[in-house]
Amino acid sequence: LLKLSSSAIVFLLKMIYLRGVCMNNRYLYKAKKIYKEEWVEGFYVLCRGHHYILPVYDLDHGFDERYSEWVEIEPSTLCQCTGLMDKNDKLIWENEKCLITKPCTCVGVHIVFKDGCFWGYDKLFDSLIKLCDLKVNSYEIEVVSKEPKKLFEN
C-alpha cells in the first residue's frame, strides 16, 4: 500500500468521486470500529499507520473529508464489497458465508479476494468458484452469515 498524507488521500478520493467511480458499491469497504463491535461502511484509508473508514453519509455528496469524521477501525475486520447483490438484493462482502444454488446444486462458500477477483471458496472440495461467472450461468447467490469472518481465523 502507498503511504500518503491525509491531504493527498482526500485529494485522490475527490478525484475518484468526481469521475463517478465511487457511486459503484464495488469500492466500498466495511469494518468494525476500533474497540467496538459496531460496523461502519465507506472508503478505506491507511494513514500514518492507522486504518480508517471515511463514511459515505449521502451518495449524492460522497464522503466526508474532515479528518475528525474518519472512523478508526480494527484492520483484521476489513471487508471489501464485491459489487454484487445476492438473490435478496443484499450486498455481498468479502469474508461472508454464502450459498450458491442452481437446480440440483447447493454449495456453501466463503467469499475471498484472490488474484484481482472475488471467488467463492468451497472448503469441502478445496476449490474456488469465480463469482462473476455465476450470474452468467444462472446460479443464485444468497448471503447466509450474519457478519463476515475471516476464512482461516484461529
mmCIF file of C-alpha atoms in Angstrom:
data_model
loop_
_atom_site.group_PDB
_atom_site.id
_atom_site.type_symbol
_atom_site.label_atom_id
_atom_site.label_comp_id
_atom_site.label_asym_id
_atom_site.label_seq_id
_atom_site.Cartn_x
_atom_site.Cartn_y
_atom_site.Cartn_z
ATOM 1 C CA LEU A 1 0.000 0.000 0.000
ATOM 2 C CA LEU A 2 1.066 3.557 -0.683
ATOM 3 C CA LYS A 3 1.670 5.850 2.272
ATOM 4 C CA LEU A 4 0.164 9.276 1.581
ATOM 5 C CA SER A 5 -0.562 12.323 3.689
ATOM 6 C CA SER A 6 -4.169 12.856 4.739
ATOM 7 C CA SER A 7 -4.489 15.842 2.376
ATOM 8 C CA ALA A 8 -3.203 13.734 -0.552
ATOM 9 C CA ILE A 9 -5.690 10.999 0.300
ATOM 10 C CA VAL A 10 -8.577 13.489 0.406
ATOM 11 C CA PHE A 11 -7.485 14.923 -2.955
ATOM 12 C CA LEU A 12 -7.356 11.461 -4.567
ATOM 13 C CA LEU A 13 -10.748 10.499 -3.165
ATOM 14 C CA LYS A 14 -12.235 13.740 -4.501
ATOM 15 C CA MET A 15 -10.870 12.949 -7.963
ATOM 16 C CA ILE A 16 -12.327 9.438 -7.834
ATOM 17 C CA TYR A 17 -15.667 10.808 -6.665
ATOM 18 C CA LEU A 18 -15.778 13.499 -9.351
ATOM 19 C CA ARG A 19 -15.260 10.841 -12.020
ATOM 20 C CA GLY A 20 -18.268 8.945 -10.680
ATOM 21 C CA VAL A 21 -16.355 5.830 -9.680
ATOM 22 C CA CYS A 22 -17.399 5.974 -6.023
ATOM 23 C CA MET A 23 -21.056 5.522 -6.924
ATOM 24 C CA ASN A 24 -20.290 1.871 -7.561
ATOM 25 C CA ASN A 25 -20.662 -0.301 -4.446
ATOM 26 C CA ARG A 26 -17.585 -2.233 -5.599
ATOM 27 C CA TYR A 27 -15.370 0.410 -3.988
ATOM 28 C CA LEU A 28 -16.983 0.295 -0.554
ATOM 29 C CA TYR A 29 -15.407 -1.333 2.469
ATOM 30 C CA LYS A 30 -16.711 -2.170 5.902
ATOM 31 C CA ALA A 31 -15.027 -2.965 9.195
ATOM 32 C CA LYS A 32 -15.672 -2.856 12.911
ATOM 33 C CA LYS A 33 -14.830 0.324 14.780
ATOM 34 C CA ILE A 34 -11.735 0.011 16.927
ATOM 35 C CA TYR A 35 -12.635 -1.095 20.461
ATOM 36 C CA LYS A 36 -16.304 -1.542 19.452
ATOM 37 C CA GLU A 37 -18.427 -4.222 17.829
ATOM 38 C CA GLU A 38 -20.183 -1.705 15.549
ATOM 39 C CA TRP A 39 -19.727 -1.972 11.765
ATOM 40 C CA VAL A 40 -19.046 1.101 9.604
ATOM 41 C CA GLU A 41 -19.112 1.350 5.770
ATOM 42 C CA GLY A 42 -17.295 3.733 3.447
ATOM 43 C CA PHE A 43 -13.894 4.294 1.836
ATOM 44 C CA TYR A 44 -10.828 2.603 3.350
ATOM 45 C CA VAL A 45 -7.757 4.701 4.160
ATOM 46 C CA LEU A 46 -4.394 3.771 5.694
ATOM 47 C CA CYS A 47 -2.837 6.958 7.029
ATOM 48 C CA ARG A 48 0.189 7.298 9.325
ATOM 49 C CA GLY A 49 -0.045 3.655 10.380
ATOM 50 C CA HIS A 50 -3.718 3.872 11.349
ATOM 51 C CA HIS A 51 -6.647 2.291 9.493
ATOM 52 C CA TYR A 52 -9.783 4.347 8.847
ATOM 53 C CA ILE A 53 -13.128 4.242 7.108
ATOM 54 C CA LEU A 54 -14.402 7.517 5.647
ATOM 55 C CA PRO A 55 -18.168 7.121 5.963
ATOM 56 C CA VAL A 56 -20.378 7.891 2.989
ATOM 57 C CA TYR A 57 -23.369 9.670 4.512
ATOM 58 C CA ASP A 58 -25.047 10.634 1.277
ATOM 59 C CA LEU A 59 -24.231 9.128 -2.134
ATOM 60 C CA ASP A 60 -25.116 12.441 -3.802
ATOM 61 C CA HIS A 61 -22.328 14.198 -1.879
ATOM 62 C CA GLY A 62 -19.822 11.379 -1.321
ATOM 63 C CA PHE A 63 -17.541 11.012 1.679
ATOM 64 C CA ASP A 64 -16.807 13.458 4.483
ATOM 65 C CA GLU A 65 -13.268 14.758 4.052
ATOM 66 C CA ARG A 66 -12.924 16.206 7.567
ATOM 67 C CA TYR A 67 -10.331 14.203 9.457
ATOM 68 C CA SER A 68 -12.475 14.396 12.598
ATOM 69 C CA GLU A 69 -15.153 12.363 10.779
ATOM 70 C CA TRP A 70 -12.804 9.480 9.908
ATOM 71 C CA VAL A 71 -13.578 6.339 11.900
ATOM 72 C CA GLU A 72 -10.618 4.310 13.138
ATOM 73 C CA ILE A 73 -11.193 0.607 12.531
ATOM 74 C CA GLU A 74 -9.863 -2.789 13.540
ATOM 75 C CA PRO A 75 -7.930 -3.815 10.363
ATOM 76 C CA SER A 76 -8.493 -7.543 10.906
ATOM 77 C CA THR A 77 -12.227 -6.990 10.282
ATOM 78 C CA LEU A 78 -11.820 -5.084 6.975
ATOM 79 C CA CYS A 79 -14.018 -6.439 4.150
ATOM 80 C CA GLN A 80 -14.369 -5.177 0.582
ATOM 81 C CA CYS A 81 -17.718 -5.117 -1.187
ATOM 82 C CA THR A 82 -17.860 -7.401 -4.237
ATOM 83 C CA GLY A 83 -20.221 -5.034 -6.055
ATOM 84 C CA LEU A 84 -22.650 -7.954 -6.457
ATOM 85 C CA MET A 85 -26.057 -8.434 -4.853
ATOM 86 C CA ASP A 86 -27.439 -11.734 -3.659
ATOM 87 C CA LYS A 87 -30.880 -13.051 -4.634
ATOM 88 C CA ASN A 88 -32.434 -10.930 -1.831
ATOM 89 C CA ASP A 89 -30.767 -7.715 -3.094
ATOM 90 C CA LYS A 90 -28.261 -7.727 -0.216
ATOM 91 C CA LEU A 91 -24.698 -6.617 -0.942
ATOM 92 C CA ILE A 92 -22.147 -9.441 -0.895
ATOM 93 C CA TRP A 93 -18.994 -8.695 1.108
ATOM 94 C CA GLU A 94 -15.591 -10.338 1.265
ATOM 95 C CA ASN A 95 -15.372 -12.971 4.062
ATOM 96 C CA GLU A 96 -19.123 -13.645 4.147
ATOM 97 C CA LYS A 97 -20.646 -17.110 4.034
ATOM 98 C CA CYS A 98 -22.955 -17.673 1.075
ATOM 99 C CA LEU A 99 -24.970 -20.428 -0.552
ATOM 100 C CA ILE A 100 -24.610 -20.878 -4.285
ATOM 101 C CA THR A 101 -27.592 -22.650 -5.790
ATOM 102 C CA LYS A 102 -28.845 -23.901 -9.115
ATOM 103 C CA PRO A 103 -31.331 -26.700 -9.702
ATOM 104 C CA CYS A 104 -29.788 -29.876 -8.202
ATOM 105 C CA THR A 105 -26.791 -27.923 -6.822
ATOM 106 C CA CYS A 106 -26.159 -26.232 -3.464
ATOM 107 C CA VAL A 107 -22.686 -25.255 -2.296
ATOM 108 C CA GLY A 108 -21.681 -23.332 0.833
ATOM 109 C CA VAL A 109 -18.772 -20.936 0.246
ATOM 110 C CA HIS A 110 -16.760 -18.174 1.893
ATOM 111 C CA ILE A 111 -16.217 -15.065 -0.241
ATOM 112 C CA VAL A 112 -12.497 -14.366 -0.790
ATOM 113 C CA PHE A 113 -10.466 -11.919 -2.878
ATOM 114 C CA LYS A 114 -7.644 -13.567 -4.822
ATOM 115 C CA ASP A 115 -5.710 -12.667 -7.982
ATOM 116 C CA GLY A 116 -7.747 -9.494 -8.551
ATOM 117 C CA CYS A 117 -11.138 -11.229 -8.432
ATOM 118 C CA PHE A 118 -13.787 -12.315 -5.926
ATOM 119 C CA TRP A 119 -14.284 -16.050 -5.508
ATOM 120 C CA GLY A 120 -16.454 -18.397 -3.512
ATOM 121 C CA TYR A 121 -14.159 -20.805 -1.661
ATOM 122 C CA ASP A 122 -15.618 -24.279 -1.190
ATOM 123 C CA LYS A 123 -13.701 -25.661 1.797
ATOM 124 C CA LEU A 124 -15.137 -29.185 1.386
ATOM 125 C CA PHE A 125 -13.588 -29.642 -2.088
ATOM 126 C CA ASP A 126 -10.819 -27.052 -1.619
ATOM 127 C CA SER A 127 -11.917 -25.265 -4.786
ATOM 128 C CA LEU A 128 -12.645 -21.735 -5.952
ATOM 129 C CA ILE A 129 -15.718 -20.584 -7.890
ATOM 130 C CA LYS A 130 -15.433 -17.246 -9.710
ATOM 131 C CA LEU A 131 -18.329 -15.031 -8.564
ATOM 132 C CA CYS A 132 -18.700 -13.072 -11.809
ATOM 133 C CA ASP A 133 -19.219 -16.351 -13.712
ATOM 134 C CA LEU A 134 -22.132 -17.373 -11.506
ATOM 135 C CA LYS A 135 -24.540 -14.709 -12.745
ATOM 136 C CA VAL A 136 -23.729 -15.551 -16.360
ATOM 137 C CA ASN A 137 -24.540 -19.220 -15.739
ATOM 138 C CA SER A 138 -27.839 -18.529 -13.879
ATOM 139 C CA TYR A 139 -26.661 -19.513 -10.407
ATOM 140 C CA GLU A 140 -28.195 -17.775 -7.394
ATOM 141 C CA ILE A 141 -26.114 -16.463 -4.508
ATOM 142 C CA GLU A 142 -27.562 -15.958 -1.031
ATOM 143 C CA VAL A 143 -25.728 -14.447 1.946
ATOM 144 C CA VAL A 144 -26.261 -16.682 4.975
ATOM 145 C CA SER A 145 -23.848 -15.287 7.570
ATOM 146 C CA LYS A 146 -24.870 -12.543 9.944
ATOM 147 C CA GLU A 147 -21.425 -10.966 9.850
ATOM 148 C CA PRO A 148 -18.273 -11.517 7.807
ATOM 149 C CA LYS A 149 -15.489 -13.596 9.349
ATOM 150 C CA LYS A 150 -12.007 -14.272 8.087
ATOM 151 C CA LEU A 151 -11.893 -17.710 6.481
ATOM 152 C CA PHE A 152 -8.835 -19.018 8.278
ATOM 153 C CA GLU A 153 -9.328 -17.431 11.714
ATOM 154 C CA ASN A 154 -7.851 -19.263 14.686
#
